[in-house]
mmCIF file of C-alpha atoms in Angstrom:
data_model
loop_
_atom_site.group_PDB
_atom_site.id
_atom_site.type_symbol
_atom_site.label_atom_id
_atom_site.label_comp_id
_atom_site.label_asym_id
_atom_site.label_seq_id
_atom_site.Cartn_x
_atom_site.Cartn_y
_atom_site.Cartn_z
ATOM 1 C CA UNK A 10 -2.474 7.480 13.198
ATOM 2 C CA UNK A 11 -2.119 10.293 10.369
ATOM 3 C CA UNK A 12 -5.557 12.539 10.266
ATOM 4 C CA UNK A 13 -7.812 12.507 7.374
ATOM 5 C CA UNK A 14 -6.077 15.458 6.494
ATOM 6 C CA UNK A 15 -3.137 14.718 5.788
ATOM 7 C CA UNK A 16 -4.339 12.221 3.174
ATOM 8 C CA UNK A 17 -6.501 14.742 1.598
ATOM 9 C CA UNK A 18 -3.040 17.097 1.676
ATOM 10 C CA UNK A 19 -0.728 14.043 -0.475
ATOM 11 C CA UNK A 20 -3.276 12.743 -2.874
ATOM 12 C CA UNK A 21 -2.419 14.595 -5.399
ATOM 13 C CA UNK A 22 0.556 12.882 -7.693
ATOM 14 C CA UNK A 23 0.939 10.494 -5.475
ATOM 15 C CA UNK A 24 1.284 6.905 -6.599
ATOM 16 C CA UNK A 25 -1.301 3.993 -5.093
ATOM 17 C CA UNK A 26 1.772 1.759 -5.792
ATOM 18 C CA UNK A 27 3.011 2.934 -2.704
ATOM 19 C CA UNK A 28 2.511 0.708 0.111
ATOM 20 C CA UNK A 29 0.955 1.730 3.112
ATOM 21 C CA UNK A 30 1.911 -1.522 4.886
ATOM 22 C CA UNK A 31 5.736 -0.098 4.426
ATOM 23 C CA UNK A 32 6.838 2.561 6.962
ATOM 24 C CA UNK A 33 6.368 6.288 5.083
ATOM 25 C CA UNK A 34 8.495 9.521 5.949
ATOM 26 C CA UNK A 35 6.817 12.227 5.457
ATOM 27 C CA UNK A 36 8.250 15.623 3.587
ATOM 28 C CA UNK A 37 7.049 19.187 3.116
ATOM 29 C CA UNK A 38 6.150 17.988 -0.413
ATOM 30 C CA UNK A 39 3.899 15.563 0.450
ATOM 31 C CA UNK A 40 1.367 18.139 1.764
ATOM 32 C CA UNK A 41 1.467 20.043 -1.380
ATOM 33 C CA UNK A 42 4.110 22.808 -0.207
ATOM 34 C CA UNK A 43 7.496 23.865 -1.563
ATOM 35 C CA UNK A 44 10.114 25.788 -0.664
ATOM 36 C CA UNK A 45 11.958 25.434 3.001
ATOM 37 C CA UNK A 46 8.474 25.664 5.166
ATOM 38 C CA UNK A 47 8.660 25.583 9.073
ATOM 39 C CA UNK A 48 5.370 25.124 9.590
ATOM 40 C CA UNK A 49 1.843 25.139 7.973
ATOM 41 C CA UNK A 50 -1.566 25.746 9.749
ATOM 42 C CA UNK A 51 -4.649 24.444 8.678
ATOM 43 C CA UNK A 52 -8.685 25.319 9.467
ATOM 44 C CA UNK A 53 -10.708 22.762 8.302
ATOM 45 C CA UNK A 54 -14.430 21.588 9.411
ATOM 46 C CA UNK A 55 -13.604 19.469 11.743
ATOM 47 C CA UNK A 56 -10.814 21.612 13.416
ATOM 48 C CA UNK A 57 -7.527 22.676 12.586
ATOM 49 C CA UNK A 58 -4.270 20.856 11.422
ATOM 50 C CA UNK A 59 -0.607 21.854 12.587
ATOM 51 C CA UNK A 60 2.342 20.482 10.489
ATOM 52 C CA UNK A 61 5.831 21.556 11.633
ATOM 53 C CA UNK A 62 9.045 20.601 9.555
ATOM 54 C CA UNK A 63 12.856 20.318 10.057
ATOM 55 C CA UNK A 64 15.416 21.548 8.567
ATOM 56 C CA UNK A 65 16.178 18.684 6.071
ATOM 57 C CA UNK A 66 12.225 18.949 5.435
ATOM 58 C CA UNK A 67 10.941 15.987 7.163
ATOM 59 C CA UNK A 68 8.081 16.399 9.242
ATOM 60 C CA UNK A 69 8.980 16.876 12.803
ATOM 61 C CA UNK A 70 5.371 17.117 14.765
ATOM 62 C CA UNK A 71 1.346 17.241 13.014
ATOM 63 C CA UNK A 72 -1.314 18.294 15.598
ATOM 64 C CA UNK A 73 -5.176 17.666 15.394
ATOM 65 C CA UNK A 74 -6.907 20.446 17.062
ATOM 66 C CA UNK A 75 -10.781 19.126 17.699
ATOM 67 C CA UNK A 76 -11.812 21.324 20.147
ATOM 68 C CA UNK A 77 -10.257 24.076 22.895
ATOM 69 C CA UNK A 78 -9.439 20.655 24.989
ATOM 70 C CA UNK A 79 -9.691 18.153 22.680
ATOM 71 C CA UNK A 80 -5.933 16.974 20.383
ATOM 72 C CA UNK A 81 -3.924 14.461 19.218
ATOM 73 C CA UNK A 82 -0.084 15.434 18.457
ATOM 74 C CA UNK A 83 2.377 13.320 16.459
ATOM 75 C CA UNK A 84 6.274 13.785 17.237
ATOM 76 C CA UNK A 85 8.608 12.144 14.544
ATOM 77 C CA UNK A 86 12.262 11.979 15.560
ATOM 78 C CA UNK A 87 14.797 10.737 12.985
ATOM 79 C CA UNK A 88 18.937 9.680 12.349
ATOM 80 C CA UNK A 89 20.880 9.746 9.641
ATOM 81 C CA UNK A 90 17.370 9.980 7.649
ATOM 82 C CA UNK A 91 15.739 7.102 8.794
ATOM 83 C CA UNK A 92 12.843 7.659 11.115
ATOM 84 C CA UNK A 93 13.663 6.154 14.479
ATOM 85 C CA UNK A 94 10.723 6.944 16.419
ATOM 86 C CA UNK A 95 6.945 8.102 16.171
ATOM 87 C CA UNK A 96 4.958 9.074 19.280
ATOM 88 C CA UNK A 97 0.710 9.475 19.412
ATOM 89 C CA UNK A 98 -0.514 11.587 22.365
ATOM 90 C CA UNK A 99 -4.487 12.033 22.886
ATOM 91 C CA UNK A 100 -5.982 14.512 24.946
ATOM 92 C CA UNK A 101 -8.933 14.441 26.122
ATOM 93 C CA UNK A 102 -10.852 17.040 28.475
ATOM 94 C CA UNK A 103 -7.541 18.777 28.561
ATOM 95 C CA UNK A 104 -5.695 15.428 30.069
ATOM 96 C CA UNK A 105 -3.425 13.334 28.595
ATOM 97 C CA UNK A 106 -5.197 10.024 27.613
ATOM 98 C CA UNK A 107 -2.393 7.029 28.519
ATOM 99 C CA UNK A 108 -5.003 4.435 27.380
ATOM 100 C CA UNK A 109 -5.054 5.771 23.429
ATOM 101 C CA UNK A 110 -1.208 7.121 23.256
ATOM 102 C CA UNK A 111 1.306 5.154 21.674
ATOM 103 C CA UNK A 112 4.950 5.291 20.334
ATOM 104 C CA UNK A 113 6.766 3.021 17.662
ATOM 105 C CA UNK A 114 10.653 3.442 18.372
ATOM 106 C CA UNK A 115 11.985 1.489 14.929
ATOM 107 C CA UNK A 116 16.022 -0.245 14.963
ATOM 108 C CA UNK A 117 17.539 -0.488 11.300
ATOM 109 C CA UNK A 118 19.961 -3.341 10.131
ATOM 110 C CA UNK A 119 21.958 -2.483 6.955
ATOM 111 C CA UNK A 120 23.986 -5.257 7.550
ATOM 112 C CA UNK A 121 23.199 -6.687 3.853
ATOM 113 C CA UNK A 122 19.755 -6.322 2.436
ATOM 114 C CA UNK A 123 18.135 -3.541 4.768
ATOM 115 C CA UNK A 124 15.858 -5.015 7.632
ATOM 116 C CA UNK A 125 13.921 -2.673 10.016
ATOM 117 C CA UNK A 126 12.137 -3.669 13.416
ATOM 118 C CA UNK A 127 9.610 -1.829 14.890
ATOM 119 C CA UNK A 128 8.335 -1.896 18.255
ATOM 120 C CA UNK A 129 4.652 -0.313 19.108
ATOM 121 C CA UNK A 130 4.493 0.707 22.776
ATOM 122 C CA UNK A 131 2.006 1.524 25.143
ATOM 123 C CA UNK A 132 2.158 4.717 27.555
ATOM 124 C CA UNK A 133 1.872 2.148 30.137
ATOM 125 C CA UNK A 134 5.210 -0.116 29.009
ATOM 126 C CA UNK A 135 3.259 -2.602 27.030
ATOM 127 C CA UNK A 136 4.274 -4.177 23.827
ATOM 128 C CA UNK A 137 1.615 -3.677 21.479
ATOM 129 C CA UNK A 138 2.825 -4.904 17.875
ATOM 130 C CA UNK A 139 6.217 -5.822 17.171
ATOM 131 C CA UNK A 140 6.684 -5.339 12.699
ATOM 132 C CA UNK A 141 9.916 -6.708 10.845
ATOM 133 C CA UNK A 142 10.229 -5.106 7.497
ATOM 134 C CA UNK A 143 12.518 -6.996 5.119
ATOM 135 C CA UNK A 144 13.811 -5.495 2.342
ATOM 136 C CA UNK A 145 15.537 -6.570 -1.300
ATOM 137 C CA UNK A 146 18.832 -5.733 -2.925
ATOM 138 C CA UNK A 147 16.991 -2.281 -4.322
ATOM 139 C CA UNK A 148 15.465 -1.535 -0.918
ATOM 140 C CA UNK A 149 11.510 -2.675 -1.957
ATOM 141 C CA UNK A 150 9.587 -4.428 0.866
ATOM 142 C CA UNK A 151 9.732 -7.956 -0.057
ATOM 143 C CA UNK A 152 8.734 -9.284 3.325
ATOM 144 C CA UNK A 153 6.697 -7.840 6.465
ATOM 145 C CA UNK A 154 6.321 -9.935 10.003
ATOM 146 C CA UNK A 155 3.339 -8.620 12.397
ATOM 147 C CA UNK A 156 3.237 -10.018 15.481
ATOM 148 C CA UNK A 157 0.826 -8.786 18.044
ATOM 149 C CA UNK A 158 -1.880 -10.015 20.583
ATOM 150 C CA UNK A 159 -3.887 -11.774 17.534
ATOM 151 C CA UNK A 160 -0.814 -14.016 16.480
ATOM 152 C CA UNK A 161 1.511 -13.371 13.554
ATOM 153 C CA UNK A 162 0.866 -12.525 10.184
ATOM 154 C CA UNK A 163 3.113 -12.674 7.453
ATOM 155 C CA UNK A 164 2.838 -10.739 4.296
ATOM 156 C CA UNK A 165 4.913 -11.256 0.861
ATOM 157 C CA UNK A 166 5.576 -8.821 -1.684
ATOM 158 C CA UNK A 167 6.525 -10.337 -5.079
ATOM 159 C CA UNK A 168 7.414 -7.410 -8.060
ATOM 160 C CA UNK A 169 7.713 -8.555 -11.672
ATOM 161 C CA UNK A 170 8.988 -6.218 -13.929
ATOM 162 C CA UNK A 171 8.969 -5.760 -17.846
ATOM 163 C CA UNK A 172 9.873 -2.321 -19.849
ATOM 164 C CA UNK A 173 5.642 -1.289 -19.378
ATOM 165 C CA UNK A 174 4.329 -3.166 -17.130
ATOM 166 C CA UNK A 175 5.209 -3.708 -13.669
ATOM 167 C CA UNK A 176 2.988 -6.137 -11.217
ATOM 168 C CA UNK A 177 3.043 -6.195 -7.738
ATOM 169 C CA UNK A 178 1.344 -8.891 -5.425
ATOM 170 C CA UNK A 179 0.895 -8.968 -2.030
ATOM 171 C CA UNK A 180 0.094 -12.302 0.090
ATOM 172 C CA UNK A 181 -1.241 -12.302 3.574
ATOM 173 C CA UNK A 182 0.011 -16.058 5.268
ATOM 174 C CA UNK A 183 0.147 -17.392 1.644
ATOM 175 C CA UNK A 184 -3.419 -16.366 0.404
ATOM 176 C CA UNK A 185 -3.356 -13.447 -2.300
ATOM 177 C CA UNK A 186 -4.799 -9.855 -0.686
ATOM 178 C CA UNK A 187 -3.754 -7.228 -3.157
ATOM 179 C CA UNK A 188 -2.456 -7.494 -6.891
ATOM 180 C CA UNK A 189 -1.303 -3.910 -8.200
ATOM 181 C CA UNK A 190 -0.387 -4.057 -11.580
ATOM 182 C CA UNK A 191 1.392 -0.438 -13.122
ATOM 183 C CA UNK A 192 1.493 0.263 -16.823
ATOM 184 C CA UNK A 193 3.597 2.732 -18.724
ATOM 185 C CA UNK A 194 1.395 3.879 -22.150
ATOM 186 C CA UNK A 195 1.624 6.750 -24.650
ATOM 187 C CA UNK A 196 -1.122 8.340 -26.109
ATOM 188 C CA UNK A 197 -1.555 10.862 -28.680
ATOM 189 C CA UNK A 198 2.558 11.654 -27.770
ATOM 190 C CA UNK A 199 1.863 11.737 -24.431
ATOM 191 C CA UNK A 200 3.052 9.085 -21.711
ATOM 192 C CA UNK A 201 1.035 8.593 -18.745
ATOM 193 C CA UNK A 202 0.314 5.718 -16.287
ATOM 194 C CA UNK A 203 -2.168 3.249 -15.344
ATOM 195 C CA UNK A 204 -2.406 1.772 -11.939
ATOM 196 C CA UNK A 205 -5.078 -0.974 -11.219
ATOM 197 C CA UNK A 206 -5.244 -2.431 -7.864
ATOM 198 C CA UNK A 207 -7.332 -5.317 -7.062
ATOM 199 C CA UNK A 208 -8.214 -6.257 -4.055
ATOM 200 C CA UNK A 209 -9.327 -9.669 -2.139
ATOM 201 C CA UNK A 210 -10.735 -11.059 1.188
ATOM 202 C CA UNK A 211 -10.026 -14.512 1.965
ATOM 203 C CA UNK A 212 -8.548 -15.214 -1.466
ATOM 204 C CA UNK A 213 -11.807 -14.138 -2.979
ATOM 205 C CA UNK A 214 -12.130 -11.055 -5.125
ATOM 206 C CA UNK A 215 -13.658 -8.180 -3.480
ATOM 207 C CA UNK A 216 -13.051 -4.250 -5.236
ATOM 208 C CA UNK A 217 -10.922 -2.614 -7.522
ATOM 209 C CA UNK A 218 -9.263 0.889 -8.043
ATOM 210 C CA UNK A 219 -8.110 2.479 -11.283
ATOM 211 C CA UNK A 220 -5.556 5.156 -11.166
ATOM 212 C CA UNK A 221 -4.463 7.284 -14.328
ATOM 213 C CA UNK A 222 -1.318 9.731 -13.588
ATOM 214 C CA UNK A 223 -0.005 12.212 -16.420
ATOM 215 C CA UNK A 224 4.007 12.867 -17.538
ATOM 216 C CA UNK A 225 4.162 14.963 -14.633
ATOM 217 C CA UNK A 226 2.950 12.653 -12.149
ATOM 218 C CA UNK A 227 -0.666 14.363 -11.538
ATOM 219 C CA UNK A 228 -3.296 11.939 -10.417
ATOM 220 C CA UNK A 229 -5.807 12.770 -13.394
ATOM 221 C CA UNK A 230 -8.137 10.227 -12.435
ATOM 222 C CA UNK A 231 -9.616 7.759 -10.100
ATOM 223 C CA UNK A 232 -12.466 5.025 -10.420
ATOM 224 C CA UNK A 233 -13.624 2.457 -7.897
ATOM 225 C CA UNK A 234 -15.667 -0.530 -8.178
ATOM 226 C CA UNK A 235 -16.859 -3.591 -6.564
ATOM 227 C CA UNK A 236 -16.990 -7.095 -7.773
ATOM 228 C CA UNK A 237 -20.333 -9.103 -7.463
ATOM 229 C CA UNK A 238 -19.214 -12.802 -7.274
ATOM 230 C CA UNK A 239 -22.540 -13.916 -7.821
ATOM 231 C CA UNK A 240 -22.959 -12.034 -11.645
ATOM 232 C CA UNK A 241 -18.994 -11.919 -11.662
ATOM 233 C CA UNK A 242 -19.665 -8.333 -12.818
ATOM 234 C CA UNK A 243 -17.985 -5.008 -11.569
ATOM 235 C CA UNK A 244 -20.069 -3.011 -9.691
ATOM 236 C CA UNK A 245 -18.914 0.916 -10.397
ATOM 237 C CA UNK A 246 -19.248 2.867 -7.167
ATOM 238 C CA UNK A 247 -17.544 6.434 -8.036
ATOM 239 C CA UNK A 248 -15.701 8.021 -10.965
ATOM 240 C CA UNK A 249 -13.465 11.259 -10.289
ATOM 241 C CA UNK A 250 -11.497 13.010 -13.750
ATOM 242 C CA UNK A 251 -8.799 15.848 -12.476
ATOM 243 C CA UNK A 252 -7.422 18.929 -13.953
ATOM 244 C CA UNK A 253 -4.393 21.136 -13.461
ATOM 245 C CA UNK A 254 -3.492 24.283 -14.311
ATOM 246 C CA UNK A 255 -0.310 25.647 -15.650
ATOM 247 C CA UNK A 256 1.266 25.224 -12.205
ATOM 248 C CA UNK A 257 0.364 21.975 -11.233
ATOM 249 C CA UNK A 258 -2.676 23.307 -9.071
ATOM 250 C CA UNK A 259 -5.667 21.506 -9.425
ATOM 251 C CA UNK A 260 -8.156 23.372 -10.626
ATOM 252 C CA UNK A 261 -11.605 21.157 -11.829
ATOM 253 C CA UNK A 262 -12.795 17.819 -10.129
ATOM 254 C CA UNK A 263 -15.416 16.713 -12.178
ATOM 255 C CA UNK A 264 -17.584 13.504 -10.756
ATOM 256 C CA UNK A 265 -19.372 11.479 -12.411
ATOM 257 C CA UNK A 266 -22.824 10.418 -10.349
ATOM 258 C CA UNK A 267 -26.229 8.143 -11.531
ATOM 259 C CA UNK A 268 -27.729 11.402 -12.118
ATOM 260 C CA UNK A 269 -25.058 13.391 -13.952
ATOM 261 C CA UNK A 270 -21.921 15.332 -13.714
ATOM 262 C CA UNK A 271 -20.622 17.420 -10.436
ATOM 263 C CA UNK A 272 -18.043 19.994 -11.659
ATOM 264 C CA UNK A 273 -16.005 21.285 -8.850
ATOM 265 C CA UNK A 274 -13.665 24.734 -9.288
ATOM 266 C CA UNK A 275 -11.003 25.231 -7.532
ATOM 267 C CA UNK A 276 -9.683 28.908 -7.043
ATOM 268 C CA UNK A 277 -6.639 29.843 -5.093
ATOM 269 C CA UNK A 278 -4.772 32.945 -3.252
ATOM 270 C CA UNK A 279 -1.084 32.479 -2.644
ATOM 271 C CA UNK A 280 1.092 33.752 0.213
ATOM 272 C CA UNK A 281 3.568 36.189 -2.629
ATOM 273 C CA UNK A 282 6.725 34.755 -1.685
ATOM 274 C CA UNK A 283 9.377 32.553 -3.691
ATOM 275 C CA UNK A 284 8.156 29.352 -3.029
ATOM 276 C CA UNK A 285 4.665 30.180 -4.245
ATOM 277 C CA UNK A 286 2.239 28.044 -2.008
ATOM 278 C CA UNK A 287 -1.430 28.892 -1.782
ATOM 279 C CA UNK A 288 -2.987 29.685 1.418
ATOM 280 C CA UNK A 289 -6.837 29.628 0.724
ATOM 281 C CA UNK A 290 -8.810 27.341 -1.608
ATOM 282 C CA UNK A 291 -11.704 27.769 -2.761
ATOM 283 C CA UNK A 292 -13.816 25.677 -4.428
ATOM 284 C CA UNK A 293 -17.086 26.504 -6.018
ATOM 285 C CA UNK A 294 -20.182 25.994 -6.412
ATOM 286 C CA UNK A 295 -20.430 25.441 -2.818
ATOM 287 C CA UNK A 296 -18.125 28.050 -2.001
ATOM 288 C CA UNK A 297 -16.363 25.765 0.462
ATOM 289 C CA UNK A 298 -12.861 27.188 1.370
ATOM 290 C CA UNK A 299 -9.737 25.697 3.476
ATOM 291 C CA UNK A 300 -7.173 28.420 4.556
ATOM 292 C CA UNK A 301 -3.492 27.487 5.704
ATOM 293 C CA UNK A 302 -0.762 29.774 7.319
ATOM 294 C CA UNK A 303 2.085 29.128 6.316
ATOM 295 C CA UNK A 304 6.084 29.759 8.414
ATOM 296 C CA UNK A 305 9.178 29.393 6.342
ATOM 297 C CA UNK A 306 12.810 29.344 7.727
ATOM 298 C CA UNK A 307 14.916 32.185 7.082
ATOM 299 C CA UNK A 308 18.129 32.009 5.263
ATOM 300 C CA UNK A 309 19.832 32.810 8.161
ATOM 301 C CA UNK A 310 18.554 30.038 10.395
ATOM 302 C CA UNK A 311 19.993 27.721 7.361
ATOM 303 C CA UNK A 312 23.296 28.760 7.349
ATOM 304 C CA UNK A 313 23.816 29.065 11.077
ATOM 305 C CA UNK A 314 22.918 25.072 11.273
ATOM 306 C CA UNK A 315 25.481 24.462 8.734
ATOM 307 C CA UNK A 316 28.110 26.298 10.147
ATOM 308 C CA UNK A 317 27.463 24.395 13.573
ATOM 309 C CA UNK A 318 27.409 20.936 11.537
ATOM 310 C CA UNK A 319 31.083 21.977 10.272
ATOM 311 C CA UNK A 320 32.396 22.937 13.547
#
């Protein structure tokens, strides 16, 4: 499981059109970081979040710190850059929880179009879940098999592409559960992009999400709303508009509510070196902050794991 966190970490410039039904590799870029980080500590309400990287920049191990005896840890081992397996330990009371802890160990075939398997263990040597993820000529899930203690569910992906608009739906055992549909527009000489995913329950229409990303890929802003079947009316729920400053950081969150308009501020300090990556955030008028230490690896430690690849 990947910690609320984490989410909160990638939203930004990050595309709804990816699924989260397909298997995800996480980089040092997806939590908002650049450069070649080691490691990144975060305090956060609820506790504090550890991310450690590898070399390449793939994440290697995230930790959940709840309490002083309370964590969950995350282990990510990869070949070749494919991710070959994910472990979940719990701890609870300072003991490690076999009932909760699971690991996905995940066999590729590139044998033709790419097909991946992946097999969701128990602690205790059960066979949880058993995915198949099948993929077309351009390596986009087309096809994903779940089989687990509930039966087996099968879920299509079709794409259809023209030069603006790209559509993307997804069918759960041959009934339609998601239809994301992407468009490409320009505006006042400026492109941006339009994501609208719909989404169903039984065949039956259910909520909707509207996603508008700038030329630089910045999420600038994000509605949601639910359908009433009965008035066949969309039902707004929440309304969020983002801005950036000169560097890509966001910097104003402005929401719209029934009675008004909550601006957020955000204010940052950065850590002085190359790479440039805050490590507190601020953001007024609440004053709320989120603080991250953050490890990078030294140019030395590069080249030494390059000379060992050669020899």
């Amino acid at each position: 499981m990947i910690k609320n966190f984490l989410f909160v970490c990638m939203v930004w410039g990050m595309s709804s059109v990816v699924f989260s039904q397909d298997i995800e590799i996480f980089k040092v870029s997806d939590f908002n970081l650049k450069g070649n980080v080691k490691s990144c500590f975060v305090i956060t309400d609820y506790g504090k979040e550890e991310y450690y990287f590898n070399l390449d920049g793939f994440l290697s191990k995230s930790v959940t710190r709840y309490n002083d005896t309370d964590h969950e840890t995350t282990y990510y081992k990869y070949e070749n850059g494919f991710l070959k397996e994910r472990r979940v330990e719990n701890y609870s009371d300072g003991a490690f929880d076999y009932a909760t802890s699971i690991a996905s160990f995940y066999e590729i075939d590139t044998v033709g179009n790419k097909k991946i398997t992946e097999n969701i263990v128990s602690y205790e040597k059960e066979l949880i879940e058993k995915n198949v993820y099948t993929y077309d000529d351009e390596e986009k899930l087309i096809k994903l098999v779940r089989t687990n203690t509930s039966g087996i569910d099968e879920n299509n992906f079709e794409y259809k592409n023209t030069d603006s608009l790209s559509t993307v739906e997804h069918q759960v055992n041959g009934v339609v559960f998601k239809l994301t549909t992407k468009t490409s527009l320009v505006e006042k000489g400026k492109e941006f992009k339009k994501v609208v995913s719909e989404n169903y329950m039984e065949g039956n229409l259910t909520s909707k999400t509207v996603e508008v990303f700038n030329e630089k890929n910045e999420l600038t802003m994000h509605k949601e709303s639910m359908y009433d079947n009965s008035t066949k009316k969309w039902i707004p729920q929440n309304e969020e508009h983002y801005q950036y400053d000169e560097n890509g950081f966001l910097s104003t969150v402005k929401t719209q509510k029934r009675f008004g308009v909550l601006t957020q501020e955000y204010i940052y300090q950065f850590d002085g070196t190359p790479a440039n990556n805050w490590v507190k955030e601020i953001i007024t008028p609440n004053n709320t902050y989120t603080t991250r230490r953050i490890k990078y690896y030294s140019t030395t430690a590069t080249v030494e794991v390059i000379e060992e690849e050669k020899n």
